Coordinates of C-alpha atoms in Angstrom, one line a residue:
M880 CA 49.6 119.6 109.6
R881 CA 47.3 117.2 108.6
T882 CA 47.7 116.2 104.6
L883 CA 46.1 114.3 102.2
V884 CA 44.1 111.4 103.6
A885 CA 44.2 108.5 100.9
L886 CA 40.9 106.6 100.5
L887 CA 39.6 103.4 98.9
C888 CA 36.5 104.1 97.5
L889 CA 34.8 100.9 96.2
A890 CA 31.9 100.6 94.5
F891 CA 29.5 97.6 95.9
A892 CA 26.2 96.3 94.4
V893 CA 23.2 94.6 95.4
S894 CA 20.5 91.6 94.0
T895 CA 19.3 88.3 95.3
S896 CA 16.9 86.2 92.9
A897 CA 14.2 86.4 95.4
A898 CA 14.7 89.9 96.3
P899 CA 12.3 92.8 97.0
A900 CA 12.1 96.0 95.0
R901 CA 15.3 97.9 95.9
T902 CA 14.5 101.0 97.9
G903 CA 18.4 101.7 99.0
P904 CA 18.9 102.9 102.6
S905 CA 16.6 105.3 103.8
K906 CA 16.9 108.9 103.6
P907 CA 17.0 110.9 106.4
A908 CA 14.9 114.5 106.0
P909 CA 17.5 116.9 104.8
A910 CA 18.7 119.1 107.7
S911 CA 21.4 121.3 107.0
K912 CA 22.3 123.8 104.1
P913 CA 24.5 122.5 101.1
S914 CA 22.2 122.5 98.0
A915 CA 22.5 122.3 94.5
A916 CA 20.4 125.2 93.9
D917 CA 23.2 127.2 95.4
P918 CA 26.4 126.1 94.0
E919 CA 28.9 128.5 96.0
A920 CA 27.5 126.4 98.8
L921 CA 28.6 123.6 98.1
R922 CA 32.4 125.0 97.3
W923 CA 35.0 125.9 100.0
D924 CA 35.4 129.6 100.9
L925 CA 39.2 130.1 101.1
S926 CA 38.9 133.9 102.0
P927 CA 39.3 133.1 105.8
L928 CA 42.8 131.9 104.4
Y929 CA 43.5 135.2 102.3
P930 CA 40.7 137.1 100.5
S931 CA 43.2 136.9 97.2
D932 CA 46.3 135.5 95.8
A933 CA 47.6 139.0 95.7
A934 CA 47.0 138.7 99.3
W935 CA 48.6 135.6 99.8
T936 CA 51.9 136.9 98.1
E937 CA 52.4 139.5 100.3
H938 CA 52.0 137.3 103.0
K939 CA 54.7 134.8 101.5
S940 CA 57.0 137.7 101.0
A941 CA 56.6 138.7 104.6
L942 CA 56.7 135.4 106.1
A943 CA 60.0 134.4 104.1
K944 CA 61.7 137.4 105.3
R945 CA 60.9 136.2 109.0
V946 CA 62.2 132.9 108.4
A947 CA 65.4 134.5 107.0
E948 CA 66.1 136.4 110.0
F949 CA 65.0 133.5 112.7
R950 CA 68.6 131.8 112.8
E951 CA 70.4 135.2 113.3
R952 CA 67.9 136.3 116.1
H953 CA 68.1 132.7 118.3
E954 CA 70.9 131.0 117.0
G955 CA 73.6 130.3 120.2
K956 CA 71.2 132.0 122.5
L957 CA 68.8 129.0 123.9
A958 CA 70.7 128.0 126.6
S959 CA 71.2 131.7 127.5
S960 CA 67.7 131.7 130.0
G961 CA 64.2 130.3 129.9
K962 CA 62.8 133.6 128.3
A963 CA 65.7 132.9 125.3
L964 CA 64.5 129.5 124.8
A965 CA 60.5 130.3 125.1
D966 CA 60.9 133.3 122.6
A967 CA 62.3 131.2 119.8
L968 CA 60.1 128.5 120.5
V969 CA 57.1 130.7 120.2
Q970 CA 58.1 132.1 117.2
L971 CA 59.2 128.8 115.7
A972 CA 55.6 127.8 116.4
E973 CA 54.5 131.0 114.8
L974 CA 56.2 130.5 111.7
R975 CA 54.9 127.3 111.5
M976 CA 51.7 128.2 111.9
Q977 CA 51.7 130.9 109.3
H978 CA 53.5 128.2 107.0
E979 CA 50.5 125.7 107.6
R980 CA 47.9 128.4 106.3
L981 CA 50.3 129.8 103.3
F982 CA 50.6 126.0 102.1
A983 CA 46.9 125.2 102.9
Y984 CA 45.8 128.0 100.9
A985 CA 47.9 127.1 97.9
M986 CA 47.4 123.6 97.6
M987 CA 43.5 124.2 98.0
R988 CA 43.8 126.7 95.1
S989 CA 45.8 124.2 92.8
D990 CA 43.6 121.4 93.6
G991 CA 40.5 123.2 92.9
D992 CA 41.5 123.8 89.4
L993 CA 44.6 121.8 88.1
K994 CA 44.9 122.8 84.9
A995 CA 45.4 126.6 85.7
A996 CA 49.4 127.4 85.9
R997 CA 49.4 130.0 88.9
P998 CA 47.7 127.9 91.7
R999 CA 50.2 125.4 90.7
E1000 CA 52.9 128.3 90.6
L1001 CA 51.6 129.1 94.3
R1002 CA 51.9 125.5 95.8
Q1003 CA 55.6 125.2 94.4
E1004 CA 56.3 128.4 96.2
A1005 CA 54.9 127.5 99.3
E1006 CA 56.8 124.1 99.2
R1007 CA 60.0 125.9 98.9
L1008 CA 59.6 128.1 101.7
G1009 CA 58.7 125.0 103.8
V1010 CA 62.3 123.6 103.1
E1011 CA 63.7 126.8 103.7
L1012 CA 61.6 126.8 107.3
E1013 CA 63.1 123.7 108.1
A1014 CA 66.9 124.6 107.4
A1015 CA 66.5 128.1 109.0
T1016 CA 65.6 126.5 112.2
S1017 CA 67.3 123.3 112.1
F1018 CA 69.5 124.4 114.7
V1019 CA 66.9 124.4 117.0
R1020 CA 67.2 120.2 118.0
P1021 CA 70.7 120.5 118.5
E1022 CA 71.0 123.3 120.5
V1023 CA 68.5 122.5 123.0
L1024 CA 69.8 119.1 123.1
A1025 CA 73.1 120.4 124.4
V1026 CA 71.5 122.2 127.5
E1027 CA 71.3 119.9 130.4
G1028 CA 67.9 118.4 131.3
A1029 CA 67.8 120.1 135.0
R1030 CA 68.6 123.4 133.3
V1031 CA 66.0 123.0 131.0
Q1032 CA 63.6 122.3 134.0
A1033 CA 64.6 125.0 135.7
F1034 CA 63.7 127.2 132.3
Q1035 CA 60.3 125.4 132.5
K1036 CA 59.6 126.2 136.0
E1037 CA 60.5 129.9 135.4
E1038 CA 59.1 130.6 132.0
P1039 CA 55.2 130.0 132.1
R1040 CA 55.3 130.3 128.0
L1041 CA 57.3 126.7 127.9
A1042 CA 54.3 125.1 128.9
A1043 CA 53.0 124.8 125.7
F1044 CA 56.2 123.0 124.4
D1045 CA 56.4 120.8 128.1
F1046 CA 55.7 117.5 125.3
F1047 CA 58.2 119.2 122.5
L1048 CA 60.9 119.3 125.0
A1049 CA 60.1 116.2 126.4
D1050 CA 60.1 114.1 123.1
L1051 CA 63.1 116.0 122.3
L1052 CA 64.9 114.6 124.9
R1053 CA 64.1 111.0 123.5
W1054 CA 65.8 112.1 120.0
K1055 CA 68.9 113.1 121.7
P1056 CA 71.1 110.0 120.3
H1057 CA 69.7 110.7 116.9
T1058 CA 70.2 114.5 116.6
L1059 CA 73.0 115.8 114.8
T1060 CA 75.0 118.7 115.2
A1061 CA 73.5 122.3 113.9
R1062 CA 75.5 122.4 111.0
E1063 CA 74.8 118.7 110.3
E1064 CA 71.0 119.1 111.1
R1065 CA 70.9 121.7 108.5
I1066 CA 72.5 119.5 105.6
V1067 CA 70.1 116.9 106.5
A1068 CA 67.3 119.4 106.0
Q1069 CA 68.4 120.9 102.5
A1070 CA 68.9 117.4 101.7
G1071 CA 65.3 116.5 102.4
E1072 CA 64.3 118.3 98.9
L1073 CA 65.8 115.9 97.2
A1074 CA 63.9 113.1 98.4
G1075 CA 61.2 114.4 96.4
A1076 CA 62.8 112.8 93.0
A1077 CA 61.1 109.5 93.5
P1078 CA 57.6 110.8 94.1
A1079 CA 57.8 113.1 91.1
V1080 CA 58.9 110.6 88.9
H1081 CA 56.3 108.3 89.9
G1082 CA 53.9 111.2 89.3
V1083 CA 55.0 112.6 86.1
L1084 CA 55.4 109.0 84.8
T1085 CA 51.8 107.7 85.6
N1086 CA 49.6 111.0 85.2
A1087 CA 51.9 112.4 82.2
D1088 CA 54.5 110.7 80.0
I1089 CA 53.3 106.7 80.2
P1090 CA 50.7 106.0 77.0
W1091 CA 48.0 104.3 79.2
P1092 CA 46.1 102.2 76.6
T1093 CA 42.6 102.7 75.6
V1094 CA 40.0 99.3 75.7
R1095 CA 36.7 98.4 74.4
L1096 CA 34.3 96.4 76.8
S1097 CA 31.7 93.9 75.7
T1098 CA 29.1 96.8 76.2
G1099 CA 30.9 99.1 74.3
E1100 CA 32.0 101.5 76.1
Q1101 CA 36.0 102.6 75.6
I1102 CA 37.8 103.5 78.4
R1103 CA 41.3 104.9 78.9
L1104 CA 43.1 103.0 81.4
D1105 CA 45.0 105.4 83.0
P1106 CA 45.2 104.6 87.1
A1107 CA 41.6 106.5 87.7
G1108 CA 39.8 104.6 84.5
Y1109 CA 41.9 101.3 85.3
Q1110 CA 40.0 101.6 89.2
R1111 CA 36.8 101.9 87.4
A1112 CA 37.1 99.3 84.4
R1113 CA 38.4 96.7 87.1
T1114 CA 34.8 96.6 88.3
A1115 CA 33.4 95.0 85.0
A1116 CA 30.8 92.7 85.0
S1117 CA 32.3 90.3 82.4
P1118 CA 35.3 88.1 83.6
A1119 CA 36.5 88.4 80.0
D1120 CA 36.2 92.1 80.6
R1121 CA 38.1 92.3 83.6
E1122 CA 41.0 90.2 82.2
K1123 CA 41.3 92.3 79.1
V1124 CA 41.5 95.0 81.6
F1125 CA 44.0 93.8 83.9
R1126 CA 46.2 92.6 80.9
A1127 CA 46.3 95.6 79.4
F1128 CA 46.9 97.9 82.4
F1129 CA 49.5 95.6 84.1
G1130 CA 51.5 95.2 80.5
A1131 CA 51.9 99.3 80.2
V1132 CA 52.7 99.4 83.6
K1133 CA 55.3 96.5 83.0
T1134 CA 56.8 98.6 80.2
Y1135 CA 58.3 101.3 82.3
E1136 CA 59.2 98.3 85.0
R1137 CA 63.0 99.0 85.1
T1138 CA 62.2 102.9 85.6
L1139 CA 59.8 102.4 88.0
G1140 CA 62.3 100.4 89.9
A1141 CA 64.8 102.9 89.7
A1142 CA 62.5 105.5 91.2
L1143 CA 61.5 103.2 94.4
D1144 CA 65.4 102.5 94.9
A1145 CA 65.9 106.0 95.3
Q1146 CA 63.3 106.2 97.5
V1147 CA 64.6 103.6 99.8
K1148 CA 68.2 105.1 99.3
A1149 CA 66.5 108.0 100.8
H1150 CA 65.0 106.2 103.8
R1151 CA 68.3 104.3 104.3
F1152 CA 70.2 107.8 104.3
E1153 CA 67.9 109.2 106.9
K1154 CA 68.4 105.8 109.0
D1155 CA 72.3 105.9 108.5
V1156 CA 72.7 109.7 109.2
R1157 CA 70.8 109.1 112.3
G1158 CA 71.8 105.8 113.9
F1159 CA 69.0 104.0 113.4
R1160 CA 69.3 99.8 113.3
S1161 CA 66.5 99.9 110.4
S1162 CA 64.9 102.1 108.5
L1163 CA 61.5 101.0 110.0
E1164 CA 63.1 101.8 113.6
S1165 CA 63.8 105.4 111.8
S1166 CA 60.2 105.5 110.4
L1167 CA 58.4 104.8 113.4
F1168 CA 60.5 106.7 116.2
G1169 CA 59.3 109.9 115.4
A1170 CA 55.9 108.8 116.5
N1171 CA 57.4 106.8 119.5
L1172 CA 55.9 103.3 117.9
P1173 CA 57.8 100.2 118.7
P1174 CA 58.8 98.3 115.4
A1175 CA 57.2 95.5 117.4
V1176 CA 53.6 97.0 116.7
Y1177 CA 54.1 96.7 112.8
H1178 CA 55.6 93.0 113.2
Q1179 CA 53.0 92.1 115.2
L1180 CA 50.2 93.6 112.5
L1181 CA 52.1 91.5 110.2
A1182 CA 52.1 88.2 112.3
D1183 CA 48.4 88.9 113.3
V1184 CA 47.4 89.0 109.7
N1185 CA 49.1 86.1 108.2
R1186 CA 47.5 84.0 110.9
S1187 CA 44.0 85.2 110.1
L1188 CA 44.8 84.3 106.5
P1189 CA 42.0 81.4 106.6
T1190 CA 39.7 84.0 107.3
L1191 CA 40.6 86.4 104.0
H1192 CA 40.4 82.8 102.1
R1193 CA 36.9 82.1 103.9
Y1194 CA 35.8 85.5 102.2
L1195 CA 37.4 84.7 98.8
A1196 CA 35.5 81.7 99.0
L1197 CA 32.5 82.9 99.2
R1198 CA 33.1 85.9 96.8
Q1199 CA 33.8 82.6 94.1
R1200 CA 30.5 81.3 95.2
M1201 CA 28.4 84.7 94.9
L1202 CA 30.1 85.5 91.6
G1203 CA 29.1 82.1 90.3
L1204 CA 32.4 81.4 89.0
K1205 CA 34.2 78.1 88.4
A1206 CA 37.7 79.7 89.8
L1207 CA 38.6 82.9 91.5
R1208 CA 41.0 84.8 89.4
Y1209 CA 43.3 88.0 91.1
E1210 CA 40.7 90.1 88.2
D1211 CA 37.7 89.0 90.2
L1212 CA 38.7 90.8 92.9
Y1213 CA 37.1 93.9 92.3
A1214 CA 33.5 92.8 90.4
P1215 CA 30.7 94.1 92.2
L1216 CA 29.3 91.0 94.7
V1217 CA 25.6 92.5 94.0
K1218 CA 23.5 94.5 92.2
D1219 CA 24.0 98.4 93.3
V1220 CA 21.0 99.5 95.5
D1221 CA 19.0 101.9 93.2
Q1222 CA 19.5 105.3 96.1
R1223 CA 21.0 108.9 95.0
Y1224 CA 21.3 111.0 97.7
T1225 CA 21.7 114.7 97.3
P1226 CA 24.9 116.8 99.4
A1227 CA 21.8 117.8 102.0
E1228 CA 20.7 114.7 102.2
G1229 CA 24.3 113.0 102.4
V1230 CA 24.8 115.5 105.3
A1231 CA 21.7 114.9 107.2
L1232 CA 22.5 111.0 106.9
T1233 CA 25.9 111.9 108.6
L1234 CA 24.9 113.8 110.9
E1235 CA 22.5 111.1 112.2
A1236 CA 25.1 108.3 112.1
V1237 CA 27.5 110.4 114.6
A1238 CA 24.8 110.9 117.0
P1239 CA 26.4 108.5 119.6
L1240 CA 29.4 111.2 119.9
G1241 CA 26.9 113.6 121.6
A1242 CA 24.9 116.8 120.7
P1243 CA 28.1 119.0 121.1
Y1244 CA 29.7 116.8 118.3
V1245 CA 27.0 116.5 116.1
D1246 CA 26.1 120.6 116.4
A1247 CA 29.8 121.9 115.8
L1248 CA 29.7 119.3 112.6
R1249 CA 26.6 120.6 111.4
A1250 CA 28.2 124.3 111.4
A1251 CA 31.3 123.0 109.4
L1252 CA 29.2 121.5 106.8
D1253 CA 26.7 124.9 106.7
D1254 CA 29.9 127.0 106.7
R1255 CA 31.5 126.2 103.4
W1256 CA 34.3 124.3 104.9
T1257 CA 33.7 121.6 102.2
D1258 CA 34.1 121.6 98.4
F1259 CA 31.4 119.0 97.7
L1260 CA 30.9 118.6 93.8
P1261 CA 33.2 117.3 90.9
R1262 CA 34.2 119.7 88.0
P1263 CA 36.7 120.1 85.1
G1264 CA 40.1 120.4 86.4
K1265 CA 39.6 119.8 90.1
R1266 CA 41.4 117.4 91.7
S1267 CA 40.4 113.7 92.1
G1268 CA 39.6 111.8 95.6
A1269 CA 38.8 113.1 98.9
Y1270 CA 40.9 114.8 101.8
S1271 CA 40.5 116.7 104.9
M1272 CA 43.1 119.4 105.9
G1273 CA 43.7 120.7 109.1
V1274 CA 44.6 124.7 109.7
Y1275 CA 45.3 125.7 113.1
A1276 CA 44.9 129.3 112.7
V1277 CA 41.4 129.1 110.8
H1278 CA 39.6 125.8 110.7
P1279 CA 40.1 122.5 108.9
Y1280 CA 38.7 122.3 105.2
Q1281 CA 37.3 119.5 103.1
L1282 CA 37.8 118.1 99.4
L1283 CA 35.3 115.9 97.9
N1284 CA 33.8 114.7 94.9
Y1285 CA 30.5 113.8 95.7
N1286 CA 28.6 112.2 92.9
G1287 CA 25.2 111.2 95.3
Q1288 CA 26.2 107.5 95.3
W1289 CA 26.2 105.6 98.9
E1290 CA 29.9 105.4 98.6
D1291 CA 30.1 109.0 98.6
V1292 CA 27.9 109.5 102.2
S1293 CA 30.4 107.1 103.6
T1294 CA 33.1 109.4 102.0
L1295 CA 31.6 112.6 103.6
A1296 CA 31.0 110.4 106.8
H1297 CA 35.1 109.6 107.0
E1298 CA 36.4 112.8 106.1
A1299 CA 34.1 114.7 108.6
G1300 CA 35.8 112.7 111.2
H1301 CA 39.5 114.1 109.9
T1302 CA 38.0 117.5 109.9
M1303 CA 36.4 117.1 113.7
H1304 CA 39.6 115.6 114.9
S1305 CA 41.5 118.5 113.6
A1306 CA 38.9 120.8 114.8
L1307 CA 38.5 119.8 118.4
A1308 CA 42.5 119.5 118.6
A1309 CA 43.2 122.6 117.6
K1310 CA 40.2 124.1 120.3
A1311 CA 42.0 122.2 122.9
Q1312 CA 45.5 122.3 122.4
P1313 CA 48.1 125.1 121.3
F1314 CA 49.6 125.0 118.1
A1315 CA 52.7 123.0 119.3
K1316 CA 50.5 120.0 120.7
Y1317 CA 47.7 120.0 118.1
D1318 CA 48.9 118.0 115.4
Y1319 CA 47.7 114.5 116.0
P1320 CA 50.2 111.2 115.3
T1321 CA 49.4 109.5 111.8
F1322 CA 48.7 106.5 113.5
V1323 CA 45.5 107.8 115.2
A1324 CA 44.7 109.8 111.9
E1325 CA 42.5 107.3 110.3
V1326 CA 40.8 106.3 113.8
A1327 CA 38.4 109.3 114.0
S1328 CA 37.2 108.9 110.3
T1329 CA 36.7 105.1 110.2
L1330 CA 35.1 104.9 113.0
N1331 CA 32.1 107.5 111.5
E1332 CA 32.4 105.2 108.5
N1333 CA 31.5 102.6 110.8
L1334 CA 29.2 104.6 112.8
L1335 CA 27.1 105.3 109.5
L1336 CA 27.3 101.7 107.9
H1337 CA 25.6 100.4 111.4
R1338 CA 22.9 103.5 111.4
V1339 CA 21.8 102.3 108.0
L1340 CA 21.7 98.6 108.8
D1341 CA 19.9 99.0 111.8
R1342 CA 16.9 100.6 110.2
T1343 CA 17.3 98.5 106.6
K1344 CA 15.0 95.4 106.5
D1345 CA 15.1 94.9 102.9
D1346 CA 17.3 91.6 102.5
A1347 CA 18.9 93.0 98.8
T1348 CA 20.1 96.6 101.0
R1349 CA 21.5 94.4 103.8
L1350 CA 23.6 92.3 101.5
F1351 CA 25.1 95.3 99.7
L1352 CA 25.8 97.0 102.8
L1353 CA 27.4 93.9 104.4
G1354 CA 29.1 93.2 100.9
R1355 CA 30.8 96.7 101.1
H1356 CA 31.9 96.3 104.7
L1357 CA 33.2 93.0 104.0
E1358 CA 35.3 94.8 101.0
T1359 CA 36.4 97.3 103.1
L1360 CA 37.5 95.1 105.8
R1361 CA 39.4 92.6 103.0
T1362 CA 41.4 95.9 101.2
T1363 CA 42.2 97.7 104.3
L1364 CA 43.4 94.9 106.7
F1365 CA 44.1 92.3 104.8
R1366 CA 45.8 94.3 101.3
Q1367 CA 47.1 97.2 103.1
T1368 CA 49.4 94.9 105.1
M1369 CA 50.2 92.8 102.4
F1370 CA 51.7 96.3 101.2
A1371 CA 53.1 96.6 104.4
E1372 CA 55.0 93.4 104.2
F1373 CA 56.4 94.1 101.0
E1374 CA 57.3 97.5 101.9
L1375 CA 59.2 96.2 104.6
A1376 CA 60.8 93.1 102.8
A1377 CA 62.3 95.8 100.2
H1378 CA 63.8 97.8 102.6
E1379 CA 65.6 94.9 104.3
R1380 CA 66.8 93.5 101.3
A1381 CA 68.5 96.7 100.4
E1382 CA 70.4 97.0 104.0
K1383 CA 71.5 93.9 103.2
G1384 CA 72.8 95.2 100.1
Q1385 CA 70.3 93.4 97.7
A1386 CA 69.6 95.1 94.6
L1387 CA 66.5 96.4 93.8
S1388 CA 65.8 96.3 90.3
G1389 CA 62.5 96.7 89.0
E1390 CA 62.3 92.9 87.9
A1391 CA 63.3 91.7 91.7
L1392 CA 60.9 93.9 93.2
S1393 CA 58.1 92.2 90.9
A1394 CA 59.4 88.9 92.0
L1395 CA 58.9 89.7 95.4
Y1396 CA 55.6 91.4 95.3
L1397 CA 54.3 88.4 93.1
D1398 CA 55.2 86.0 96.1
L1399 CA 53.6 87.9 98.5
V1400 CA 50.3 88.4 96.9
R1401 CA 49.9 84.6 96.1
K1402 CA 50.7 83.8 99.4
Y1403 CA 47.8 86.4 100.9
Y1404 CA 45.4 84.9 98.2
G1405 CA 45.8 81.7 98.3
H1406 CA 47.5 80.8 95.0
D1407 CA 49.1 77.8 95.3
Q1408 CA 46.1 76.3 97.4
G1409 CA 43.8 77.0 94.4
I1410 CA 41.8 79.9 96.5
C1411 CA 42.4 82.3 94.1
R1412 CA 44.6 82.8 90.8
V1413 CA 47.2 85.2 90.6
D1414 CA 48.5 85.5 87.2
A1415 CA 52.4 86.2 87.3
A1416 CA 51.8 89.1 85.1
Y1417 CA 50.5 91.1 87.8
G1418 CA 53.5 91.0 89.9
V1419 CA 54.3 94.5 88.6
E1420 CA 51.0 95.6 90.8
W1421 CA 53.9 97.6 93.2
A1422 CA 54.8 100.0 90.3
S1423 CA 51.2 101.3 90.8
V1424 CA 50.8 101.9 94.2
P1425 CA 51.6 105.6 94.8
H1426 CA 52.3 105.1 98.7
F1427 CA 55.3 103.2 98.1
F1428 CA 57.0 106.3 96.4
H1429 CA 55.6 108.7 98.6
Y1430 CA 55.8 107.5 102.2
D1431 CA 57.7 105.3 104.3
F1432 CA 55.9 102.5 106.0
Y1433 CA 52.7 104.8 106.3
V1434 CA 50.2 101.9 104.8
F1435 CA 50.3 99.8 107.7
Q1436 CA 48.3 102.5 109.5
Y1437 CA 45.2 102.1 107.3
A1438 CA 45.0 98.7 109.0
T1439 CA 45.6 99.4 112.5
S1440 CA 43.3 102.6 112.3
L1441 CA 40.7 100.1 111.5
V1442 CA 41.3 97.7 114.3
A1443 CA 41.1 100.3 116.6
S1444 CA 37.8 102.1 115.1
T1445 CA 36.1 98.7 114.6
S1446 CA 36.5 97.9 118.5
L1447 CA 35.6 101.7 119.4
A1448 CA 32.5 102.3 117.5
K1449 CA 31.5 98.8 118.8
T1450 CA 31.7 100.0 122.2
L1451 CA 30.1 103.4 121.5
R1452 CA 26.9 102.1 120.0
E1453 CA 26.3 99.8 122.4
E1454 CA 27.0 102.6 125.3
A1455 CA 24.8 104.7 123.3
T1456 CA 21.9 102.2 123.6
A1457 CA 22.4 101.5 127.2
G1458 CA 22.5 105.3 127.9
G1459 CA 26.1 105.8 129.1
T1460 CA 28.7 108.3 128.5
A1461 CA 31.8 106.9 129.7
A1462 CA 33.4 105.6 126.6
R1463 CA 32.4 108.2 124.4
D1464 CA 33.9 110.9 126.8
R1465 CA 36.9 108.8 126.9
Y1466 CA 37.1 108.9 123.0
L1467 CA 36.2 112.5 122.4
A1468 CA 38.9 113.4 125.0
M1469 CA 41.6 111.3 122.9
L1470 CA 40.5 113.5 119.8
A1471 CA 40.8 116.9 121.6
A1472 CA 44.5 115.5 123.2
G1473 CA 45.6 116.2 119.5
G1474 CA 49.3 115.7 119.7
S1475 CA 49.8 116.2 123.3
R1476 CA 50.9 112.3 123.9
Y1477 CA 52.2 109.4 121.9
A1478 CA 49.6 107.6 119.7
I1479 CA 50.0 104.4 121.4
D1480 CA 49.0 105.9 124.7
L1481 CA 45.9 107.8 122.9
L1482 CA 44.5 104.9 122.0
K1483 CA 44.8 103.2 125.4
D1484 CA 43.3 106.0 127.4
A1485 CA 40.5 105.6 124.3
G1486 CA 39.9 102.2 125.7
V1487 CA 42.2 100.2 122.7
D1488 CA 45.6 98.6 123.5
M1489 CA 47.2 98.4 120.1
T1490 CA 50.0 96.3 121.5
T1491 CA 48.1 93.4 121.8
S1492 CA 46.7 91.2 119.0
A1493 CA 42.7 91.7 121.2
P1494 CA 41.6 94.7 118.9
F1495 CA 42.8 92.9 115.7
T1496 CA 41.1 89.4 117.0
A1497 CA 37.8 91.2 117.3
A1498 CA 38.3 92.8 114.1
M1499 CA 38.6 89.4 112.6
E1500 CA 35.3 87.9 114.6
E1501 CA 33.2 90.8 113.3
M1502 CA 34.4 89.8 109.4
N1503 CA 33.2 86.3 110.2
R1504 CA 30.1 87.7 112.0
V1505 CA 29.7 89.3 108.5
M1506 CA 30.3 86.7 106.5
D1507 CA 27.5 84.4 108.7
D1508 CA 25.0 87.1 108.1
M1509 CA 25.7 87.4 104.6
E1510 CA 25.4 83.6 104.1
A1511 CA 22.2 83.6 106.4
L1512 CA 20.8 86.4 103.8
L1513 CA 22.0 84.1 100.8
A1514 CA 20.5 81.4 102.0
R1515 CA 17.2 82.9 102.6
G1516 CA 17.2 84.8 99.1
G1517 CA 18.5 82.3 96.7
R1518 CA 21.4 82.2 94.6
T1519 CA 22.9 85.7 94.3
R1520 CA 24.6 87.0 90.9
A1521 CA 27.1 89.5 90.2
A1522 CA 26.0 92.8 88.8
R1523 CA 25.9 92.7 85.1

């Protein structure tokens, strides 16, 4: 099941002293149904999942009964025949598919109204049933592994239904050195519920218990600096306001440094438990093994980024120049480079622009996406109680769904294109693959989304002649490259260092984690070289990053996915201009392949070899080209000042 996708929604703005009137990226003619005049058309329709909560409850009860019966029906029988093995795997796939549907409905009901109690209860019930499902089926892996490989192959020849599980069975054999007995696997599955303690503590603290401060900006505006308020306030035009925001926010986080350190330590211990119980050499290897990613890929990304820090430092110098600052500080990294374009997009206009941008992917792709956006797969608009952010969620038995909080700004159109990439990936994989092979690996999950963003950006750049608008778009793209390729990799380096410290028996107190993080952020941003000053108070920033508490070794894949999609998008744009289709067909085949192959192999087939530094080098070339273009625009348009 493809779950939440975190997005970096960064606002950038445009102005030059000699700029013409701002018209913004030109709008396409609306060509799709979503309209503010029809509010229901802008909300997702969950009835294809379940017509009511009562129907959901009835299905959950029936599914819970089938889950409880699974072990008694199949345990000890998988080695007896191909039919017995197929019976178990087919039912297992069906149970997981039905639970995906059950969980999706509960999650989206809850996300649609976080204030309502019953939707939250539905989600909790679905999560509990998921734990029960994993416990009830935990014997399958060790029991299949106990069968000799030759016998499994004989079963596959005699039982056609096992063809849908060929990749599963082959991958299972790879797990043999790290698979436990049936009883031990059940215990590990049950212990999985305990791993939720750290993210729960972090979520309660940051969303409910920390008394976030309120600051008054020089504009007179008062902002409560919870995580969402901080993200908005850190873009303040005034340097003094930015410093006030940073000191107030991280001062509040610092108060809970010890508690949040204990929570992260607990999460790292859960990862160490998984590593130790399954016999991996490191938590990193344990985390990457499921996707068959060699740890060398992770280390290579860190090495590529560290050798490319001069490119980041070039950007920081450009940022300092554009903001007109005598010295750049960490507080200045989110200040808008230039004034915003004066442009708003209705949902219909955003949809039309997205459809136009993805034209290089071919008419069938465009038509399928248009139908999806017309058919209420998307919840577009913000409303009281609705979850913030955006995501796409695949539901094999029905279709994917998207959550947006569309406000009509340029970044909202970009987010729409991003989530549409995920949605089409899930839809194409579900159409082409059986359930057992449709769920694509996380390592490729962000490729389809960021590729769509890239196509959108370059489509608008191609037809935009206004210098101010071009500077806006280029600046936004440049900041995406900074935050995704460099900042996310810095997070990945911190995560690795914390796990390695724990594996050496060293303490992970909040204070120790802050010292570790501060050293890294100062290295990345050139503190010692005088490029960007990072105050010691901001070493506690790690405690405000949810991914450290909710996932293990996840964030590096934002960087690798952007590297891959930047390379692929360039190839697709050039091919479309020349009238070719080969690269497009390879890319669409990768999407349709879902999880039928390992991620590294899927990307190689699409034309990107992530085992080499070549794709990252190409991404750095694009980043430098963007800076070249921006510097040329600045030279032509005169001094550009920050948004005020």
